[in-house]
CSV table of N, CA, C and O in Angstrom, one decimal:
chain,number,residue,atom,x,y,z
G,217,UNK,N,66.8,14.1,76.3
G,217,UNK,CA,67.2,14.1,77.7
G,217,UNK,C,66.2,14.5,78.5
G,217,UNK,O,65.6,15.5,78.3
G,218,UNK,N,66.1,13.9,80.0
G,218,UNK,CA,65.2,14.7,80.9
G,218,UNK,C,65.2,15.9,81.4
G,218,UNK,O,66.6,16.2,81.5
G,219,UNK,N,64.5,16.2,81.9
G,219,UNK,CA,64.6,17.5,82.0
G,219,UNK,C,65.5,17.9,83.5
G,219,UNK,O,66.3,18.7,83.5
G,220,UNK,N,65.6,16.6,84.5
G,220,UNK,CA,66.5,16.5,85.3
G,220,UNK,C,67.9,16.5,85.1
G,220,UNK,O,68.7,17.1,85.7
G,221,UNK,N,67.8,16.2,84.2
G,221,UNK,CA,69.4,15.9,83.8
G,221,UNK,C,69.9,17.1,83.1
G,221,UNK,O,71.0,17.1,83.0
G,222,UNK,N,69.0,17.9,81.9
G,222,UNK,CA,69.3,19.1,81.6
G,222,UNK,C,69.9,20.0,83.1
G,222,UNK,O,70.9,20.8,82.8
G,223,UNK,N,68.8,20.2,84.0
G,223,UNK,CA,69.4,20.5,85.3
G,223,UNK,C,70.4,20.4,85.9
G,223,UNK,O,71.3,21.1,86.1
G,224,UNK,N,70.7,18.6,85.8
G,224,UNK,CA,72.1,18.4,86.1
G,224,UNK,C,73.6,19.2,85.8
G,224,UNK,O,74.2,19.3,86.2
G,225,UNK,N,73.3,19.3,83.9
G,225,UNK,CA,74.6,19.3,83.5
G,225,UNK,C,74.3,20.8,83.6
G,225,UNK,O,75.8,21.3,83.6
G,226,UNK,N,73.7,21.6,83.8
G,226,UNK,CA,73.4,23.3,84.0
G,226,UNK,C,74.4,23.4,85.1
G,226,UNK,O,75.2,24.3,85.4
G,227,UNK,N,74.1,22.3,86.4
G,227,UNK,CA,74.3,22.6,87.6
G,227,UNK,C,76.3,22.5,87.5
G,227,UNK,O,76.6,23.0,88.1
G,228,UNK,N,76.3,21.4,86.8
G,228,UNK,CA,77.7,20.6,86.4
G,228,UNK,C,78.2,21.8,86.0
G,228,UNK,O,79.5,22.4,86.3
G,229,UNK,N,78.0,22.5,84.8
G,229,UNK,CA,78.6,23.7,83.7
G,229,UNK,C,79.0,24.6,84.5
G,229,UNK,O,80.1,25.4,84.4
G,230,UNK,N,78.0,25.1,85.8
G,230,UNK,CA,78.0,26.3,86.3
G,230,UNK,C,78.3,26.3,87.3
G,230,UNK,O,78.8,27.1,88.5
G,231,UNK,N,79.4,24.9,87.7
G,231,UNK,CA,79.9,24.8,89.5
G,231,UNK,C,78.5,25.2,90.3
G,231,UNK,O,79.2,26.1,91.7
G,232,UNK,N,77.6,24.4,90.2
G,232,UNK,CA,76.6,24.8,91.5
G,232,UNK,C,76.4,23.5,92.4
G,232,UNK,O,76.3,22.2,91.9
G,233,UNK,N,76.1,23.6,93.7
G,233,UNK,CA,75.8,22.5,93.8
G,233,UNK,C,74.5,22.8,94.2
G,233,UNK,O,73.3,23.9,94.5
G,234,UNK,N,73.6,21.1,93.7
G,234,UNK,CA,72.1,21.5,93.2
G,234,UNK,C,71.6,20.0,93.8
G,234,UNK,O,72.3,19.0,93.4
G,235,UNK,N,70.4,20.1,94.2
G,235,UNK,CA,69.6,18.9,94.2
G,235,UNK,C,68.3,19.0,94.1
G,235,UNK,O,67.7,19.7,93.6
G,236,UNK,N,67.6,17.3,93.5
G,236,UNK,CA,66.4,17.7,92.6
G,236,UNK,C,66.0,15.9,92.8
G,236,UNK,O,66.7,15.3,91.9
G,237,UNK,N,65.0,15.5,93.4
G,237,UNK,CA,64.4,14.6,93.6
G,237,UNK,C,65.9,13.5,93.8
G,237,UNK,O,66.5,13.8,95.0
G,238,UNK,N,66.3,12.1,92.9
G,238,UNK,CA,67.1,11.5,93.5
G,238,UNK,C,68.7,11.9,92.8
G,238,UNK,O,69.6,11.2,93.0
G,239,UNK,N,68.7,13.1,92.6
G,239,UNK,CA,70.2,13.3,91.8
G,239,UNK,C,70.4,15.0,92.5
G,239,UNK,O,69.5,15.6,92.8
G,240,UNK,N,72.3,14.7,92.9
G,240,UNK,CA,72.7,15.6,93.4
G,240,UNK,C,73.9,16.3,92.6
G,240,UNK,O,74.3,15.3,92.3
G,241,UNK,N,74.5,17.1,92.8
G,241,UNK,CA,75.9,17.6,92.2
G,241,UNK,C,76.5,18.6,93.8
G,241,UNK,O,75.6,19.4,94.3
G,242,UNK,N,77.7,18.0,94.0
G,242,UNK,CA,78.6,19.2,94.8
G,242,UNK,C,79.7,19.6,94.1
G,242,UNK,O,80.3,18.9,93.3
G,243,UNK,N,80.2,20.8,94.6
G,243,UNK,CA,81.5,21.5,94.2
G,243,UNK,C,82.4,21.5,95.0
G,243,UNK,O,82.3,21.9,96.0
G,244,UNK,N,83.7,21.2,94.9
G,244,UNK,CA,84.9,21.1,95.8
G,244,UNK,C,85.7,22.5,95.1
G,244,UNK,O,86.4,21.5,93.8
G,245,UNK,N,85.8,23.5,95.2
G,245,UNK,CA,86.6,24.4,94.9
G,245,UNK,C,88.1,24.5,94.8
G,245,UNK,O,88.8,24.6,94.2
G,246,UNK,N,88.3,23.6,95.9
G,246,UNK,CA,89.9,23.3,96.2
G,246,UNK,C,90.7,22.4,95.2
G,246,UNK,O,91.7,22.7,95.2
G,247,UNK,N,89.9,21.6,94.7
G,247,UNK,CA,90.5,20.7,93.6
G,247,UNK,C,89.7,20.9,92.5
G,247,UNK,O,89.9,20.1,91.7
G,248,UNK,N,89.0,21.6,92.1
G,248,UNK,CA,87.9,22.0,90.7
G,248,UNK,C,87.7,20.9,90.4
G,248,UNK,O,87.1,20.4,89.0
G,249,UNK,N,86.5,20.0,91.1
G,249,UNK,CA,85.9,18.7,91.0
G,249,UNK,C,84.6,19.2,91.3
G,249,UNK,O,83.8,19.8,92.5
G,250,UNK,N,83.7,18.7,90.5
G,250,UNK,CA,82.4,18.5,90.4
G,250,UNK,C,81.9,17.1,91.0
G,250,UNK,O,82.2,16.3,89.7
G,251,UNK,N,80.8,16.7,91.6
G,251,UNK,CA,80.8,15.4,92.1
G,251,UNK,C,79.2,14.9,92.0
G,251,UNK,O,78.5,15.9,92.1
G,252,UNK,N,78.9,13.9,90.9
G,252,UNK,CA,77.6,13.5,90.8
G,252,UNK,C,76.6,12.3,91.4
G,252,UNK,O,77.9,11.9,91.6
G,253,UNK,N,75.7,12.4,92.2
G,253,UNK,CA,75.2,11.3,92.8
G,253,UNK,C,73.9,11.3,92.6
G,253,UNK,O,73.1,12.0,92.3
G,254,UNK,N,73.5,9.8,92.4
G,254,UNK,CA,72.7,9.4,92.5
G,254,UNK,C,71.7,8.6,93.6
G,254,UNK,O,72.6,7.3,93.5
G,255,UNK,N,70.7,8.9,94.1
G,255,UNK,CA,69.9,8.1,95.4
G,255,UNK,C,71.6,7.9,96.0
G,255,UNK,O,71.4,6.9,97.0
G,256,UNK,N,72.3,9.1,96.4
G,256,UNK,CA,73.1,9.1,97.6
G,256,UNK,C,74.5,8.6,96.8
G,256,UNK,O,75.8,8.2,97.7
G,257,UNK,N,75.0,7.6,95.5
G,257,UNK,CA,75.7,6.9,95.1
G,257,UNK,C,76.3,7.8,94.0
G,257,UNK,O,75.7,8.3,93.4
G,258,UNK,N,77.8,7.8,94.5
G,258,UNK,CA,78.6,8.8,93.2
G,258,UNK,C,78.8,7.8,92.1
G,258,UNK,O,78.9,6.8,92.0
G,259,UNK,N,77.9,8.6,91.2
G,259,UNK,CA,78.2,8.4,89.9
G,259,UNK,C,79.2,9.1,88.9
G,259,UNK,O,79.0,8.4,87.7
G,260,UNK,N,79.9,10.2,89.2
G,260,UNK,CA,80.8,10.7,88.1
G,260,UNK,C,81.1,12.3,88.9
G,260,UNK,O,80.6,12.8,89.8
G,261,UNK,N,82.4,12.0,88.4
G,261,UNK,CA,82.7,13.3,88.7
G,261,UNK,C,84.1,14.0,87.5
G,261,UNK,O,84.0,13.4,86.8
G,262,UNK,N,83.4,15.5,87.6
G,262,UNK,CA,84.4,16.2,86.6
G,262,UNK,C,85.2,17.1,86.9
G,262,UNK,O,85.0,17.6,88.2
G,263,UNK,N,86.5,17.3,86.5
G,263,UNK,CA,87.4,17.9,86.7
G,263,UNK,C,87.6,19.0,85.7
G,263,UNK,O,87.8,18.8,84.3
G,264,UNK,N,87.6,20.3,86.4
G,264,UNK,CA,87.5,21.2,85.4
G,264,UNK,C,89.0,21.6,85.2
G,264,UNK,O,89.1,22.1,83.6
G,265,UNK,N,90.0,21.6,85.9
G,265,UNK,CA,91.4,21.8,85.0
G,265,UNK,C,91.6,20.8,84.2
G,265,UNK,O,92.1,21.3,83.3
G,266,UNK,N,91.5,19.7,84.2
G,266,UNK,CA,91.7,18.8,83.1
G,266,UNK,C,90.7,18.4,82.4
G,266,UNK,O,91.0,17.7,80.9
G,267,UNK,N,89.6,19.0,82.4
G,267,UNK,CA,88.3,18.8,81.6
G,267,UNK,C,87.9,17.4,81.6
G,267,UNK,O,88.1,16.9,80.1
G,268,UNK,N,88.5,16.5,82.2
G,268,UNK,CA,87.9,15.2,82.5
G,268,UNK,C,86.7,14.9,83.1
G,268,UNK,O,86.1,15.3,84.2
G,269,UNK,N,86.2,13.5,82.3
G,269,UNK,CA,84.5,12.9,83.3
G,269,UNK,C,85.2,11.8,83.7
G,269,UNK,O,85.4,11.0,82.9
G,270,UNK,N,85.1,11.3,85.0
G,270,UNK,CA,85.3,10.1,85.5
G,270,UNK,C,83.9,9.5,85.9
G,270,UNK,O,83.1,10.0,86.2
G,271,UNK,N,83.6,8.1,85.2
G,271,UNK,CA,82.1,7.4,85.1
G,271,UNK,C,82.4,6.6,85.9
G,271,UNK,O,83.2,5.9,86.4
G,272,UNK,N,81.3,6.4,87.1
G,272,UNK,CA,81.0,5.0,88.0
G,272,UNK,C,79.6,4.6,87.9
G,272,UNK,O,78.9,5.1,87.4
G,273,UNK,N,79.5,3.6,88.3
G,273,UNK,CA,78.2,2.9,88.1
G,273,UNK,C,77.3,3.1,90.0
G,273,UNK,O,76.4,3.0,89.4
G,274,UNK,N,78.0,3.5,90.7
G,274,UNK,CA,77.7,3.7,92.0
G,274,UNK,C,76.9,2.4,92.7
G,274,UNK,O,76.4,2.7,93.7
G,275,UNK,N,77.5,1.1,92.0
G,275,UNK,CA,77.2,-0.1,92.6
G,275,UNK,C,75.7,-0.6,91.8
G,275,UNK,O,75.2,-1.6,92.3
G,276,UNK,N,75.2,0.0,90.9
G,276,UNK,CA,73.8,-0.3,90.6
G,276,UNK,C,74.1,0.5,89.3
G,276,UNK,O,74.1,1.4,88.8
G,277,UNK,N,74.1,-0.7,88.5
G,277,UNK,CA,74.0,-0.9,86.6
G,277,UNK,C,72.8,-0.6,86.4
G,277,UNK,O,71.7,-1.6,85.4
G,278,UNK,N,72.0,0.6,86.9
G,278,UNK,CA,70.4,1.0,86.4
G,278,UNK,C,70.6,1.7,84.8
G,278,UNK,O,71.1,2.3,84.4
G,279,UNK,N,69.2,1.1,84.7
G,279,UNK,CA,68.7,2.2,83.5
G,279,UNK,C,68.9,4.0,83.5
G,279,UNK,O,69.2,4.5,82.8
G,280,UNK,N,68.3,4.2,85.0
G,280,UNK,CA,68.7,5.6,85.5
G,280,UNK,C,70.2,6.1,85.4
G,280,UNK,O,70.1,7.1,85.1
G,281,UNK,N,71.0,5.0,86.2
G,281,UNK,CA,72.5,5.3,86.5
G,281,UNK,C,72.7,5.8,85.2
G,281,UNK,O,73.7,6.9,84.5
G,282,UNK,N,72.8,4.9,84.0
G,282,UNK,CA,73.3,5.0,82.3
G,282,UNK,C,72.4,6.3,81.9
G,282,UNK,O,73.2,6.7,81.3
G,283,UNK,N,71.3,6.4,81.8
G,283,UNK,CA,70.6,7.5,81.5
G,283,UNK,C,71.7,9.0,81.8
G,283,UNK,O,71.9,9.8,81.0
G,284,UNK,N,71.8,8.8,83.4
G,284,UNK,CA,72.4,10.2,84.0
G,284,UNK,C,73.7,10.4,83.3
G,284,UNK,O,74.6,11.2,83.0
G,285,UNK,N,74.4,9.0,83.3
G,285,UNK,CA,75.8,9.0,82.8
G,285,UNK,C,75.8,9.9,81.2
G,285,UNK,O,76.8,10.3,80.7
G,286,UNK,N,75.0,8.7,80.4
G,286,UNK,CA,75.3,9.5,79.0
G,286,UNK,C,74.7,10.8,78.8
G,286,UNK,O,75.1,11.8,78.0
G,287,UNK,N,73.7,12.0,79.8
G,287,UNK,CA,73.7,13.3,79.5
G,287,UNK,C,74.9,13.9,80.1
G,287,UNK,O,75.4,14.9,79.6
G,288,UNK,N,75.5,13.2,80.9
G,288,UNK,CA,76.8,13.9,81.4
G,288,UNK,C,78.0,13.7,80.2
G,288,UNK,O,78.8,14.8,79.8
G,289,UNK,N,77.9,12.6,79.5
G,289,UNK,CA,78.7,12.7,78.6
G,289,UNK,C,78.1,13.1,77.3
G,289,UNK,O,79.4,14.0,76.5
G,290,UNK,N,77.1,13.2,76.9
G,290,UNK,CA,76.7,14.7,75.7
G,290,UNK,C,77.1,16.0,76.0
G,290,UNK,O,77.6,16.5,75.5
G,291,UNK,N,77.1,16.3,77.8
G,291,UNK,CA,77.4,17.9,77.9
G,291,UNK,C,79.2,18.1,77.8
G,291,UNK,O,79.5,18.9,77.7
G,292,UNK,N,79.7,17.0,78.2
G,292,UNK,CA,80.8,17.2,79.1
G,292,UNK,C,81.9,16.0,78.2
G,292,UNK,O,83.3,16.6,78.4
G,293,UNK,N,81.9,15.0,77.3
G,293,UNK,CA,82.5,14.2,76.8
G,293,UNK,C,81.7,13.7,75.3
G,293,UNK,O,81.2,12.6,75.0
G,294,UNK,N,81.6,14.9,74.8
G,294,UNK,CA,80.9,14.7,73.6
G,294,UNK,C,81.3,13.3,72.5
G,294,UNK,O,82.8,13.2,72.4
G,295,UNK,N,80.5,12.7,72.2
G,295,UNK,CA,81.0,11.4,71.1
G,295,UNK,C,80.8,10.5,72.2
G,295,UNK,O,81.3,9.0,71.8
G,296,UNK,N,81.4,10.1,73.2
G,296,UNK,CA,81.1,9.1,74.3
G,296,UNK,C,79.7,8.7,74.9
G,296,UNK,O,79.0,9.8,74.7
G,297,UNK,N,79.3,7.4,75.1
G,297,UNK,CA,78.6,7.2,75.6
G,297,UNK,C,78.8,5.8,76.4
G,297,UNK,O,79.5,5.1,76.1
G,298,UNK,N,77.3,5.7,77.4
G,298,UNK,CA,77.6,4.0,77.8
G,298,UNK,C,75.8,3.2,77.3
G,298,UNK,O,75.4,4.0,77.3
G,299,UNK,N,76.5,2.2,76.9
G,299,UNK,CA,75.2,1.5,76.3
G,299,UNK,C,75.5,0.0,77.1
G,299,UNK,O,76.7,-0.5,77.7
G,300,UNK,N,74.8,-0.8,76.9
G,300,UNK,CA,74.3,-2.3,77.3
G,300,UNK,C,74.3,-3.2,76.6
G,300,UNK,O,73.6,-3.6,75.4
G,301,UNK,N,74.5,-4.4,76.6
G,301,UNK,CA,74.8,-5.7,75.7
G,301,UNK,C,74.8,-6.9,76.2
G,301,UNK,O,75.9,-7.4,77.3
G,302,UNK,N,73.7,-7.6,76.4
G,302,UNK,CA,74.0,-9.2,77.2
G,302,UNK,C,74.1,-8.8,78.7
G,302,UNK,O,75.2,-9.4,79.5
G,303,UNK,N,73.8,-7.8,79.0
G,303,UNK,CA,73.9,-7.3,80.7
G,303,UNK,C,75.0,-6.6,80.7
G,303,UNK,O,75.1,-6.9,82.2
G,304,UNK,N,75.5,-6.6,80.2
G,304,UNK,CA,77.0,-6.0,80.4
G,304,UNK,C,77.1,-4.4,79.8
G,304,UNK,O,76.6,-4.2,78.8
G,305,UNK,N,77.8,-3.7,80.8
G,305,UNK,CA,78.0,-2.2,80.2
G,305,UNK,C,79.2,-2.0,79.6
G,305,UNK,O,80.3,-2.2,79.8
G,306,UNK,N,78.7,-0.9,78.8
G,306,UNK,CA,80.0,-0.8,77.8
G,306,UNK,C,80.3,0.7,77.9
G,306,UNK,O,79.4,1.3,78.0
G,307,UNK,N,81.4,1.0,77.3
G,307,UNK,CA,81.7,2.6,76.8
G,307,UNK,C,82.2,2.7,75.4
G,307,UNK,O,82.8,1.9,75.0
G,308,UNK,N,81.4,3.5,75.0
G,308,UNK,CA,81.5,3.6,73.6
G,308,UNK,C,82.1,5.5,73.1
G,308,UNK,O,81.5,6.4,73.6
G,309,UNK,N,83.1,5.3,72.4
G,309,UNK,CA,83.8,6.5,71.6
G,309,UNK,C,83.1,7.0,70.4
G,309,UNK,O,82.3,6.3,70.1
G,310,UNK,N,83.4,8.0,70.2
G,310,UNK,CA,82.7,8.8,68.7
G,310,UNK,C,82.9,8.0,67.6
G,310,UNK,O,82.0,7.9,66.9
G,311,UNK,N,84.4,7.1,67.1
G,311,UNK,CA,83.8,6.1,66.1
G,311,UNK,C,83.0,5.0,66.5
G,311,UNK,O,83.2,3.9,65.6
G,312,UNK,N,82.6,4.7,67.8
G,312,UNK,CA,81.9,3.3,68.0
G,312,UNK,C,82.4,2.2,68.5
G,312,UNK,O,82.0,1.2,68.6
G,313,UNK,N,84.1,2.4,68.8
G,313,UNK,CA,84.5,1.6,69.6
G,313,UNK,C,84.4,1.5,70.9
G,313,UNK,O,84.4,2.3,71.7
G,314,UNK,N,83.9,0.0,71.3
G,314,UNK,CA,83.4,0.1,72.4
G,314,UNK,C,84.3,-1.2,73.3
G,314,UNK,O,85.6,-1.3,73.5
G,315,UNK,N,84.1,-0.2,74.6
G,315,UNK,CA,85.1,-0.4,75.9
G,315,UNK,C,84.2,-1.2,77.0
G,315,UNK,O,83.4,-0.3,77.1
G,316,UNK,N,84.8,-2.2,77.8
G,316,UNK,CA,83.8,-2.8,78.7
G,316,UNK,C,84.1,-1.5,80.0
G,316,UNK,O,85.0,-1.2,80.2
G,317,UNK,N,82.9,-1.0,80.4
G,317,UNK,CA,82.9,-0.2,81.5
G,317,UNK,C,83.4,-0.6,82.9
G,317,UNK,O,83.0,-2.1,83.1
G,318,UNK,N,84.1,-0.1,83.4
G,318,UNK,CA,84.7,-0.1,84.6
G,318,UNK,C,84.6,1.6,85.4
G,318,UNK,O,84.6,2.1,84.8
G,319,UNK,N,84.8,1.2,86.6
G,319,UNK,CA,84.6,2.6,87.7
G,319,UNK,C,85.9,3.3,87.1
G,319,UNK,O,86.9,2.6,86.8
G,320,UNK,N,85.8,4.1,87.3
G,320,UNK,CA,87.0,5.4,87.2
G,320,UNK,C,87.3,5.3,85.6
G,320,UNK,O,88.3,5.6,85.2
G,321,UNK,N,86.5,5.3,84.8
G,321,UNK,CA,86.4,5.4,83.2
G,321,UNK,C,86.9,7.0,82.9
G,321,UNK,O,85.7,7.4,83.4
G,322,UNK,N,87.9,7.3,82.6
G,322,UNK,CA,88.2,8.5,82.7
G,322,UNK,C,87.8,8.9,81.0
G,322,UNK,O,88.9,8.6,80.4
G,323,UNK,N,87.2,10.0,80.6
G,323,UNK,CA,87.1,10.5,79.5
G,323,UNK,C,87.4,12.1,79.4
G,323,UNK,O,87.3,12.8,80.4
G,324,UNK,N,87.9,12.5,78.2
G,324,UNK,CA,88.3,13.7,78.0
G,324,UNK,C,87.8,14.7,76.7
G,324,UNK,O,87.3,14.2,75.9
G,325,UNK,N,87.9,15.9,76.7
G,325,UNK,CA,87.0,16.7,75.8
G,325,UNK,C,87.5,16.1,74.4
G,325,UNK,O,86.8,16.6,73.5
G,326,UNK,N,88.9,15.8,74.0
G,326,UNK,CA,89.4,15.6,73.1
G,326,UNK,C,89.2,14.3,72.6
G,326,UNK,O,90.0,13.8,71.3
G,327,UNK,N,88.4,13.3,73.1
G,327,UNK,CA,88.2,12.6,72.7
G,327,UNK,C,89.2,11.2,73.1
G,327,UNK,O,89.1,10.1,72.7
G,328,UNK,N,89.9,11.1,74.3
G,328,UNK,CA,90.9,10.2,74.9
G,328,UNK,C,90.3,9.8,76.3
G,328,UNK,O,89.5,10.2,76.7
G,329,UNK,N,90.5,8.4,76.6
G,329,UNK,CA,89.8,8.0,77.8
G,329,UNK,C,91.0,7.0,78.1
G,329,UNK,O,91.9,6.3,77.2
G,330,UNK,N,90.6,6.6,79.5
G,330,UNK,CA,91.4,5.7,80.5
G,330,UNK,C,91.0,4.7,80.7
G,330,UNK,O,89.7,5.0,81.2
């Protein structure tokens, strides 16, 4: 995991508004959500109340976006990952079951997804 991703995860875990280079987090205490942005594009939302991580590609299915999402999955939705095969993105659960990536894919701490 890259240093910037470790710092990003720390900001999300600790409900901190944080920014470095091309990545930033914002926190909305009224709805208990942390939003993650890459180059100004929304790529993830973490809901503290439900312990749910919602994934987005921000309009760019780049290696950097995928790396940031995988770092968030490692920290907040253990067992899930985003991968690419034949130019298509997928989300995989802890058992290796792939599902085609779609914006607002919701992962939670007990291994369920929507």
